[in-house]
Short mmCIF file of C-alpha atoms in Angstrom, two decimals:
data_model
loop_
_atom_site.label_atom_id
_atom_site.label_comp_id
_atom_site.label_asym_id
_atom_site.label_seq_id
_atom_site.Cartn_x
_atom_site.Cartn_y
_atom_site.Cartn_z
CA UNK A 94 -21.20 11.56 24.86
CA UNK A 95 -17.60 12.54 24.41
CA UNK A 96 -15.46 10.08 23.57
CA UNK A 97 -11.49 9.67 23.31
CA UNK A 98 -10.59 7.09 20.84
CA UNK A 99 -6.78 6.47 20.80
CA UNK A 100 -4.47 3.89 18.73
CA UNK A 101 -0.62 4.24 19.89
CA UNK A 102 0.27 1.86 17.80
CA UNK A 103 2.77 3.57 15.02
CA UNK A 104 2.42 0.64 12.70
CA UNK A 105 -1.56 1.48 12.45
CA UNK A 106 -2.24 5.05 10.78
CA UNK A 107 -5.93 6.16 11.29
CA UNK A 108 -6.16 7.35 7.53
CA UNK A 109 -4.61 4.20 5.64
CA UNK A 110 -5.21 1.37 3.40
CA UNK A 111 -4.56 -1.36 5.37
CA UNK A 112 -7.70 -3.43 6.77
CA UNK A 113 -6.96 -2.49 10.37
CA UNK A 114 -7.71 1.24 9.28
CA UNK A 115 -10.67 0.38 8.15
CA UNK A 116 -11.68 -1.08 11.32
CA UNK A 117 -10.27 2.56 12.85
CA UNK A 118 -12.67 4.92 10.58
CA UNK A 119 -15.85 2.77 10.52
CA UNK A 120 -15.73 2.68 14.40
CA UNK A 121 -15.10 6.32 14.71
CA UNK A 122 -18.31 6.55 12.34
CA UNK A 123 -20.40 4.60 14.53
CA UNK A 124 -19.66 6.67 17.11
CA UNK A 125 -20.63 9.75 14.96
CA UNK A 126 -23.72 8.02 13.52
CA UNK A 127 -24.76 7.66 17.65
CA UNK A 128 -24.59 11.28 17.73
CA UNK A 129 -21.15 11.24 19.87
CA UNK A 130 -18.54 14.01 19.57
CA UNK A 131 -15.08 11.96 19.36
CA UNK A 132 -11.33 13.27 19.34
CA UNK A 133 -9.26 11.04 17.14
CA UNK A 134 -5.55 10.81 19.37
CA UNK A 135 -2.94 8.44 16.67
CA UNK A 136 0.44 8.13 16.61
CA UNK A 137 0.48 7.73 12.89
CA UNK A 138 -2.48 9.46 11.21
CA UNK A 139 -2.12 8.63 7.38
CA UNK A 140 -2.83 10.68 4.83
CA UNK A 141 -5.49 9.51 2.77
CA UNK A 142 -8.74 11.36 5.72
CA UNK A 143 -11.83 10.20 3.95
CA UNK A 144 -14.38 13.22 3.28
CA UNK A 145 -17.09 12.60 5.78
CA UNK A 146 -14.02 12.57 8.50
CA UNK A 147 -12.37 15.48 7.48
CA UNK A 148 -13.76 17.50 10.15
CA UNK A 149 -13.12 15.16 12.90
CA UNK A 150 -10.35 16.60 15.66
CA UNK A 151 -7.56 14.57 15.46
CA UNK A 152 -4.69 14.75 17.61
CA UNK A 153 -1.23 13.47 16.33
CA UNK A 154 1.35 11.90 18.71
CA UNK A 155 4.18 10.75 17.02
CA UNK A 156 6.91 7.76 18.12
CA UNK A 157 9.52 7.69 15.11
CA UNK A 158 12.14 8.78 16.80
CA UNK A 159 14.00 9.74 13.37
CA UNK A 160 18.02 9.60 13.11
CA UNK A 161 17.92 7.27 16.55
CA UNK A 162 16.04 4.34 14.46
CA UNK A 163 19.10 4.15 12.90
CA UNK A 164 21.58 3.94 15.76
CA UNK A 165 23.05 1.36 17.69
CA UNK A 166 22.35 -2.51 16.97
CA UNK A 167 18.93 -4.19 16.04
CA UNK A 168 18.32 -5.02 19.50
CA UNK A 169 19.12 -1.14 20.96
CA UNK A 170 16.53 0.45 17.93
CA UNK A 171 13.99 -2.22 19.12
CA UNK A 172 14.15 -1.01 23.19
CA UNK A 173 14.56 2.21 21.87
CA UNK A 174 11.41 2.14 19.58
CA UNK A 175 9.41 0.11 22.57
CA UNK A 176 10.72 2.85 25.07
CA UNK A 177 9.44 5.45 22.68
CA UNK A 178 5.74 3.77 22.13
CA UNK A 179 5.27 4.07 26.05
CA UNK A 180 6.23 7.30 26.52
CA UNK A 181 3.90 8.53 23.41
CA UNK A 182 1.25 6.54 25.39
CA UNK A 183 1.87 8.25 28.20
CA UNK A 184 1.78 11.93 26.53
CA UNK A 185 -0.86 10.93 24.37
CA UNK A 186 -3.42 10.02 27.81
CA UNK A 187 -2.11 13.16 29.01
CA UNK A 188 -3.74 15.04 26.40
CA UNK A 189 -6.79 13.08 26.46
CA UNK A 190 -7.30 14.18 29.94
CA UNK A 191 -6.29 17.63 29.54
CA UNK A 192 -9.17 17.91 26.92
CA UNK A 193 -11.73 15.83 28.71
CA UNK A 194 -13.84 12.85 27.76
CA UNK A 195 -16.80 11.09 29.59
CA UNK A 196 -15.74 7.83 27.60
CA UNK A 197 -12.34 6.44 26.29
CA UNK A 198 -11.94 3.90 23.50
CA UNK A 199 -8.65 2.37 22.64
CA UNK A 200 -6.89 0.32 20.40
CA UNK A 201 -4.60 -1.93 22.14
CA UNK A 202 -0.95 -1.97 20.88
CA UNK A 203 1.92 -2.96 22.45
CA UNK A 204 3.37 -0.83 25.73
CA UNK A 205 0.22 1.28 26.02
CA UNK A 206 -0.73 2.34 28.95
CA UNK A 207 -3.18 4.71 27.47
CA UNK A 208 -6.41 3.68 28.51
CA UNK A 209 -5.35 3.27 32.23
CA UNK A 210 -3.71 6.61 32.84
CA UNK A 211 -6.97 8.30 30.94
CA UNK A 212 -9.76 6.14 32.88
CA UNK A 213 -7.90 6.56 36.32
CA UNK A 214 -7.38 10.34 36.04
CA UNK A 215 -11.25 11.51 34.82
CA UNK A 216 -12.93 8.26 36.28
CA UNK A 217 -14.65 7.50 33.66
CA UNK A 218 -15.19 4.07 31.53
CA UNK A 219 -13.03 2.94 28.87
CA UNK A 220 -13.18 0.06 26.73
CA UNK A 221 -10.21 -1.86 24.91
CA UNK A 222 -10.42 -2.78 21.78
CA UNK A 223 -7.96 -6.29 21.22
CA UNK A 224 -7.46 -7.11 17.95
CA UNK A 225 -4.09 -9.89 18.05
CA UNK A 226 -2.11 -11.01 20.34
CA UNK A 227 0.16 -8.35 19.51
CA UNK A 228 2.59 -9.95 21.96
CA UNK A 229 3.47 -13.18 20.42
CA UNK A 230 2.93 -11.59 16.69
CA UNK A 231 5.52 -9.65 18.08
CA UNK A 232 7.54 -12.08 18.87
CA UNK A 233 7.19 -14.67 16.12
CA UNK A 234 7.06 -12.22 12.96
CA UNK A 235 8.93 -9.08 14.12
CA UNK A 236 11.55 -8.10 16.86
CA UNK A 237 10.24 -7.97 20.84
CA UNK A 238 12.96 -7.02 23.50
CA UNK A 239 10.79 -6.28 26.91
CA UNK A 240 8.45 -8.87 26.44
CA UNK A 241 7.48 -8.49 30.35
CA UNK A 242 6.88 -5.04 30.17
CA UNK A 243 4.71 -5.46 27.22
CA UNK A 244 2.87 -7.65 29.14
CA UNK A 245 2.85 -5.51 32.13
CA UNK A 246 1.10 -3.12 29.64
CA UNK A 247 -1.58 -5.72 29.26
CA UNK A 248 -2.49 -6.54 32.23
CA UNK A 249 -2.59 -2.47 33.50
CA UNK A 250 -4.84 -1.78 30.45
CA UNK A 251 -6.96 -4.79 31.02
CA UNK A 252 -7.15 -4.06 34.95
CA UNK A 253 -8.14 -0.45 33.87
CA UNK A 254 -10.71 -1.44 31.05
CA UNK A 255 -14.44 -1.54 31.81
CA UNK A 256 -14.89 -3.74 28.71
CA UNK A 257 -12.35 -5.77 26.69
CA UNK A 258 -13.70 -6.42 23.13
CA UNK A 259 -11.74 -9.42 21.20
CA UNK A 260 -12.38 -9.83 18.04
CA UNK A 261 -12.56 -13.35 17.95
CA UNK A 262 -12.61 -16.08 20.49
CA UNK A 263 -9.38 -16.99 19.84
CA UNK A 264 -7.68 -13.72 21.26
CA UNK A 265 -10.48 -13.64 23.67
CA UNK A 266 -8.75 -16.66 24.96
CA UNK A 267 -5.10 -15.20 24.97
CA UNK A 268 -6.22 -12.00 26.69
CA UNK A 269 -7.94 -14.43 29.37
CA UNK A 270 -4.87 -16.43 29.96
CA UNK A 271 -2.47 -13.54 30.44
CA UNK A 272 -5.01 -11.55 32.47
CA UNK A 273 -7.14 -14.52 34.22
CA UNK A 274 -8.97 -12.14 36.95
CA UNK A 275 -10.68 -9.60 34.16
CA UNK A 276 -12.63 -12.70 32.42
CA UNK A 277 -15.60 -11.39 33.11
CA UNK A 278 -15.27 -8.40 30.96
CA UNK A 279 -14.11 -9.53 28.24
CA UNK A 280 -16.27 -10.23 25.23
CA UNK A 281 -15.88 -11.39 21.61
CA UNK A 282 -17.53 -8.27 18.88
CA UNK A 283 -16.02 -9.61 15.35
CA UNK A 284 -15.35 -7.09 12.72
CA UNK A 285 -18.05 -5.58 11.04
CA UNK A 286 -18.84 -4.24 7.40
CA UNK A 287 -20.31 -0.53 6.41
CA UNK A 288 -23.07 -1.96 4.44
CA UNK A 289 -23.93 1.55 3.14
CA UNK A 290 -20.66 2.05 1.62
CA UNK A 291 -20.12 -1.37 -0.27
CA UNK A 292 -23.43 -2.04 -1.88
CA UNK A 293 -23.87 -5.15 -4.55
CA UNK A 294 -23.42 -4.16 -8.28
CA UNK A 295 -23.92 -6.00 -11.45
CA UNK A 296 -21.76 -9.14 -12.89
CA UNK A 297 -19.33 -7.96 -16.02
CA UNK A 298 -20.27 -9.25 -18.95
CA UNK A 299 -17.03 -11.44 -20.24
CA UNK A 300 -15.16 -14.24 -18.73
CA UNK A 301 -15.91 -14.54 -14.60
CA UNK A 302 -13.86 -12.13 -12.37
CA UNK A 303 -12.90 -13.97 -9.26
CA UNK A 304 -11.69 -10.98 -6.59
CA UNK A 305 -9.32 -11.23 -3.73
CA UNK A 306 -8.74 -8.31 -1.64
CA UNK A 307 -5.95 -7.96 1.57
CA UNK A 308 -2.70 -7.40 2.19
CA UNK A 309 -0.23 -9.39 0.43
CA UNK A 310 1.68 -11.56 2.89
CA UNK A 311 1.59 -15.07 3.61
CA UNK A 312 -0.96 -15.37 5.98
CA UNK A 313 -3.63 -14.70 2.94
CA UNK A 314 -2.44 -17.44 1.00
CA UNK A 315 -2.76 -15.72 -2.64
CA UNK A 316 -0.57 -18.32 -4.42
CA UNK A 317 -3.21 -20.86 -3.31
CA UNK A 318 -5.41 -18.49 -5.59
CA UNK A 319 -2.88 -18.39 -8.47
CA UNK A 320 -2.23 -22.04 -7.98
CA UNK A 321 -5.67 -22.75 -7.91
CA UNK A 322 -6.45 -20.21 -11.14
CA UNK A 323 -4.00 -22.27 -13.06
CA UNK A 324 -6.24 -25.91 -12.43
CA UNK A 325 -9.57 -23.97 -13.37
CA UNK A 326 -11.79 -26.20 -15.93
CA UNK A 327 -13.67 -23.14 -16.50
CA UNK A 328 -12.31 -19.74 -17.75
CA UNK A 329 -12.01 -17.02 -15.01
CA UNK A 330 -9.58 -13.96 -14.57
CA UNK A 331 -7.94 -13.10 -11.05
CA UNK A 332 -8.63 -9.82 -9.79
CA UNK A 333 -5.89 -8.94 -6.75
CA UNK A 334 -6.33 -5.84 -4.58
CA UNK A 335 -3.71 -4.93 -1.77
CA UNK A 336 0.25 -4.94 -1.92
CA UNK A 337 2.53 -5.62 0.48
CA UNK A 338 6.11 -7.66 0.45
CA UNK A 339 4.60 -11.08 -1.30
CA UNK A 340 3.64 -8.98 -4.51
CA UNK A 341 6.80 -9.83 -6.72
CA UNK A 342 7.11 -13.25 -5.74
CA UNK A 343 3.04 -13.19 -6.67
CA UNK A 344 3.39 -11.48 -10.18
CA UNK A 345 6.65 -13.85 -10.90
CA UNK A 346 4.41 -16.89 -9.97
CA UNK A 347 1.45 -15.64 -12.27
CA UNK A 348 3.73 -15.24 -15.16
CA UNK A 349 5.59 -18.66 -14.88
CA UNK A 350 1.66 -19.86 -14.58
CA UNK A 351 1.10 -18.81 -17.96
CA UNK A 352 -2.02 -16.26 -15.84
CA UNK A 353 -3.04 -13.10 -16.90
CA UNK A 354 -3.74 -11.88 -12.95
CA UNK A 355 -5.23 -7.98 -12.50
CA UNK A 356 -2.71 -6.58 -9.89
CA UNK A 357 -4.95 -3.48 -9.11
CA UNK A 358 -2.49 -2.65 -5.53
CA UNK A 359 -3.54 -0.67 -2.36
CA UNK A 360 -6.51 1.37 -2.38
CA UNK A 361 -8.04 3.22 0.01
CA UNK A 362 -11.13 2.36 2.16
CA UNK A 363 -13.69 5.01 -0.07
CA UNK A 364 -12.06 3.00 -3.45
CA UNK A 365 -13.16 -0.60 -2.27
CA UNK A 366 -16.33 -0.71 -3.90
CA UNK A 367 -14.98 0.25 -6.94
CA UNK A 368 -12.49 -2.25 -6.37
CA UNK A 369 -15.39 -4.92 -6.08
CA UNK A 370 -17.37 -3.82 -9.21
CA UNK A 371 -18.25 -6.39 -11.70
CA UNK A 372 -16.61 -9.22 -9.60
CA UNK A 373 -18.32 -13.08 -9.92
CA UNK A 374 -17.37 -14.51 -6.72
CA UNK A 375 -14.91 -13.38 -4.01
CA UNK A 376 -12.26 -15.30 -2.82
CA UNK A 377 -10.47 -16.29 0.92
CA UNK A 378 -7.81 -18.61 0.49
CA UNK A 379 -6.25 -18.92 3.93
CA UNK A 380 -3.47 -21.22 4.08
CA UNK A 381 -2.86 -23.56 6.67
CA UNK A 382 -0.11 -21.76 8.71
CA UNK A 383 2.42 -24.27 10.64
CA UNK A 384 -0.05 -25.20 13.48
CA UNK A 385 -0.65 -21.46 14.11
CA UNK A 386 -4.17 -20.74 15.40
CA UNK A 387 -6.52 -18.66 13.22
CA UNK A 388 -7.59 -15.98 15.88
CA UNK A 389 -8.31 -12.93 12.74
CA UNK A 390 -11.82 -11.62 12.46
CA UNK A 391 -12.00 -11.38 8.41
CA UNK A 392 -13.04 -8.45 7.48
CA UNK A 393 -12.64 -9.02 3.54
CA UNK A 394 -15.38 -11.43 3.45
CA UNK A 395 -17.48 -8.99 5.64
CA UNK A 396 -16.82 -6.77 2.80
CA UNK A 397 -17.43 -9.45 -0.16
CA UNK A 398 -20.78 -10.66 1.84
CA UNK A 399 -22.30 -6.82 1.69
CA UNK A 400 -20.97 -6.26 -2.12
CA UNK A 401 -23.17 -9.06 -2.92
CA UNK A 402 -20.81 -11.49 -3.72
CA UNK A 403 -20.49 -15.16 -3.38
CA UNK A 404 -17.39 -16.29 -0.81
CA UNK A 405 -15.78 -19.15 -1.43
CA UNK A 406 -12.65 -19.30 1.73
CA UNK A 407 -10.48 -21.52 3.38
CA UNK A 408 -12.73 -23.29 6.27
CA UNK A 409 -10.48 -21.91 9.37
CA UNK A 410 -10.76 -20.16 12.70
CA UNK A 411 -13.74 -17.53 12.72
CA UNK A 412 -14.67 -18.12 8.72
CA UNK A 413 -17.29 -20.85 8.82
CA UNK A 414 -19.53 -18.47 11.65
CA UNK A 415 -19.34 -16.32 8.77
CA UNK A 416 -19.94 -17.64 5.61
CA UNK A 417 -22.28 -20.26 5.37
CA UNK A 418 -21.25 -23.13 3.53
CA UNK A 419 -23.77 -24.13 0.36
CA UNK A 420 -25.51 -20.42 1.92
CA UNK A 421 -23.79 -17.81 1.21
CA UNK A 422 -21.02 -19.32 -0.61
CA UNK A 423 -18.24 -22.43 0.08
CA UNK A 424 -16.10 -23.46 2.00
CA UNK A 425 -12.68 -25.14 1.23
CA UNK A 426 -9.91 -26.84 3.13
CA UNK A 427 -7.22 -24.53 3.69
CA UNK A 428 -3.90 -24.76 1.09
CA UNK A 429 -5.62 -27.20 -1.40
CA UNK A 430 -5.62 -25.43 -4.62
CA UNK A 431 -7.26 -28.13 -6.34
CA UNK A 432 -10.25 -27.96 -4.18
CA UNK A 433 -10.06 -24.07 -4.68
CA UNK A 434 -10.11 -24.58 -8.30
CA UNK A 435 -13.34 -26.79 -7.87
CA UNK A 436 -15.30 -24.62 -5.86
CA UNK A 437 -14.79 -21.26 -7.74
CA UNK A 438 -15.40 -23.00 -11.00
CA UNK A 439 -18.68 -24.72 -9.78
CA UNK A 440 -19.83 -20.84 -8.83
CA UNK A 441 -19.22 -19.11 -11.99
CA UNK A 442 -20.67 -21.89 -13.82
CA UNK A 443 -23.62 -21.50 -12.22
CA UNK A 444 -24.51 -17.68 -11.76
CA UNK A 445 -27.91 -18.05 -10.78
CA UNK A 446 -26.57 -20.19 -7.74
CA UNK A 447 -23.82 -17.84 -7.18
CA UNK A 448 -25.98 -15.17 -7.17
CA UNK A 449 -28.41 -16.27 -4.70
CA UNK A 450 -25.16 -17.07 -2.19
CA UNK A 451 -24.53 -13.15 -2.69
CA UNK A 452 -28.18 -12.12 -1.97
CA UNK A 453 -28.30 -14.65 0.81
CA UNK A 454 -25.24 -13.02 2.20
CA UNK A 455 -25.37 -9.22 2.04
CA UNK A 456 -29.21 -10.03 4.13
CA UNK A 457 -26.40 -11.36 6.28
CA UNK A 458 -24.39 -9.09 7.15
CA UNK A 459 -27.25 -6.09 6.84
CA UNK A 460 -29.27 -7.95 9.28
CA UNK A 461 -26.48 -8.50 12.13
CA UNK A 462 -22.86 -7.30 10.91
CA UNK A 463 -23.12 -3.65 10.39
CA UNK A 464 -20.51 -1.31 12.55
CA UNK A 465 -23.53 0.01 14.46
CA UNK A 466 -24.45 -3.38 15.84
CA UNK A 467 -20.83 -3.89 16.36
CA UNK A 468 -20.41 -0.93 18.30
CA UNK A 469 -23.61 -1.70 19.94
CA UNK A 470 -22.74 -4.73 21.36
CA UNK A 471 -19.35 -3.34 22.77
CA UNK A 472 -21.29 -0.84 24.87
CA UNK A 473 -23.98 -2.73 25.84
CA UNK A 474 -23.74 -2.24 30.00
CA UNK A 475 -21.52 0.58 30.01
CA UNK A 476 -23.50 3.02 32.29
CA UNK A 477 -23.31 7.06 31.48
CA UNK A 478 -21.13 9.08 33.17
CA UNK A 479 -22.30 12.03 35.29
CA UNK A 480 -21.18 15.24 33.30
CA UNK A 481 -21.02 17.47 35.42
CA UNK A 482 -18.36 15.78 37.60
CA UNK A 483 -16.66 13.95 34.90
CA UNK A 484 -14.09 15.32 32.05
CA UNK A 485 -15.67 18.84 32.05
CA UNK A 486 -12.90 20.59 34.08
CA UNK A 487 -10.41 19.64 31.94
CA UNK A 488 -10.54 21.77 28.48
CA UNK A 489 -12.24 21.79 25.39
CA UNK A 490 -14.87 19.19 24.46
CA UNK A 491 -13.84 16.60 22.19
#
């Protein structure tokens, strides 16, 4: 099958660090690994293409707008940007159609109209991928002027979709209540894990290394890990891999702590593993945030779980489905870093316990969290298009 897989969103680049990324390459590899030719269409591509995708077509459509981001007030960049993401939308389907697909996958963002314009011109299924309610994140944490026409985009995206995929019930929900007539096809697929690329390895010898790995920003609650690292009874070093804006305020707390913390920064997707060597127990520490709902699908401890390792995480939103509690590691009540403290110490003073939670968890997610099954379970009921009335006409094959 040829398949279209678009993300307009500029703050996502195909080829990056960041966890959503991730979620980018390892579904373009299930599509691969089913044997389907797919034509990568981003509006910001990254730069760090991982060898076995090197050869994939990709087609870039940018929306910087260069020296206009810098005109005008905060509120004329922000229409100007939104203005901009809908008409690279709008050239990027245009593309997609000129080159033909018999199936289009995209990543919602905000004022995308993608999906529609491709499905409705080659008649052919699509399926949106919804990761946040990118609306009110919008809103809340960034700048949104047109809040109806991003919604507008929505609902024409939904409309057009033959499947909606949320990744967790939560935004399942949201997409429901802004677009009440598509509930049927909507479905919840959490995030996944490439079990072949992070594979368990052995426990360093020396003093416990307890991981975390994500972005740095409030949301992940690292100084509930430093906090916590600085109550330990039992001696453990702090491994922390990401950046992002939080980091000085992190490294400033960690020295007023009196902790010696392992700031290892972003890495890219192929560098994770290494990132995980030697590691005790992973860590989740997700902070209670206002009243805001957890709707993430946690990929990091889809990624701890197949590296073998034990979890211990705040218990919110999607995180007990996922790690069993006194199974595949523990589970803590969110911002406590006393109860933090407790739980990681009673793993690494126990290896043989913590051990068995890693075990326990990578049959876990090999048995029912790999990106195949993921993938899987998106297309399940999405019938083949005819070929030879469908994308053909249009230009080369994808």
């Amino acid at each position: 099958m040829r398949v279209a897989y678009l993300t307009a969103d500029p703050g996502v680049p195909a080829f990056g660090t960041k966890g959503a990324s991730v979620h980018v390459q390892e579904v373009l590899r299930a599509f691969l690994t089913r044997g389907d030719s797919v034509r990568l269409y981003a509006a910001h591509t990254g730069e760090h293409v991982p060898s076995d995708l090197v050869d994939l077509p990709v087609v870039h459509v940018p929306v910087d707008g260069g020296h206009e981001d810098a005109a005008g007030s905060r509120e004329e960049r922000t229409a100007g940007r939104e203005q901009r993401q809908a008409a690279a939308s709008l050239e990027m389907a245009a593309l997609a159609i000129a080159a033909g697909a018999e199936l289009v996958y995209e990543r919602y963002s905000l004022f995308s109209s993608a999906l529609a314009e491709v499905t409705g011109a080659l008649a052919i299924p699509g399926v949106l991928e919804v990761n946040a309610p990118l609306i009110d994140e919008q809103a809340i944490h960034r700048h949104l002027v047109d809040a109806d026409a991003a919604l507008r985009a929505l609902r024409t995206q939904v409309r057009a979709a033959t499947v909606v995929a949320c990744v967790s019930e939560p935004v399942a929900e949201w997409v429901r209540r802004h677009c009440p007539d598509a509930a049927s096809k909507v479905r919840v697929t959490p995030n996944g894990v490439n079990t072949h690329r992070i594979r368990p390895s052995a426990v360093a010898t020396g003093d416990p290394v307890v991981v975390f790995v994500g972005t740095l920003k409030p949301w992940h609650g690292v100084e509930v890990l430093l906090d916590a690292a600085a109550l330990a009874e039992q001696p453990w070093q702090v491994r922390i891999v990401g950046d992002g804006p939080q980091r000085p305020s992190l490294v400033e707390q960690a020295e007023r702590l009196g902790l010696d913390v392992d700031f290892r920064g972003a890495v890219v997707p192929d560098d994770i593993p290494a990132a995980l060597d030697g590691a005790a127990v992973a860590v989740a520490p997700y902070p209670v945030l206002d009243g805001a709902e957890q709707y993430f699908s946690p990929l990091k401890i889809y990624e701890y779980a197949s590296a073998g390792l034990p979890v211990v995480a705040s218990a919110v939103g999607q995180v007990p489905s996922i790690v069993g509690d006194g199974v595949t590691g523990l589970l803590v009540e969110p911002s406590d870093p006393g109860a933090l403290a407790a739980a990681i110490d009673t793993l690494v003073s126990d290896p043989d316990r913590a051990q068995a939670f890693g075990r326990a968890g990578r049959v876990a997610v090999e048995t029912g969290h790999s990106w195949d099954a993921v993938l899987a379970r998106i297309l399940t009921g999405i019938p083949p298009v005819d070929e030879a009335t469908h994308g053909r006409t249009g230009g080369a094959a994808a």
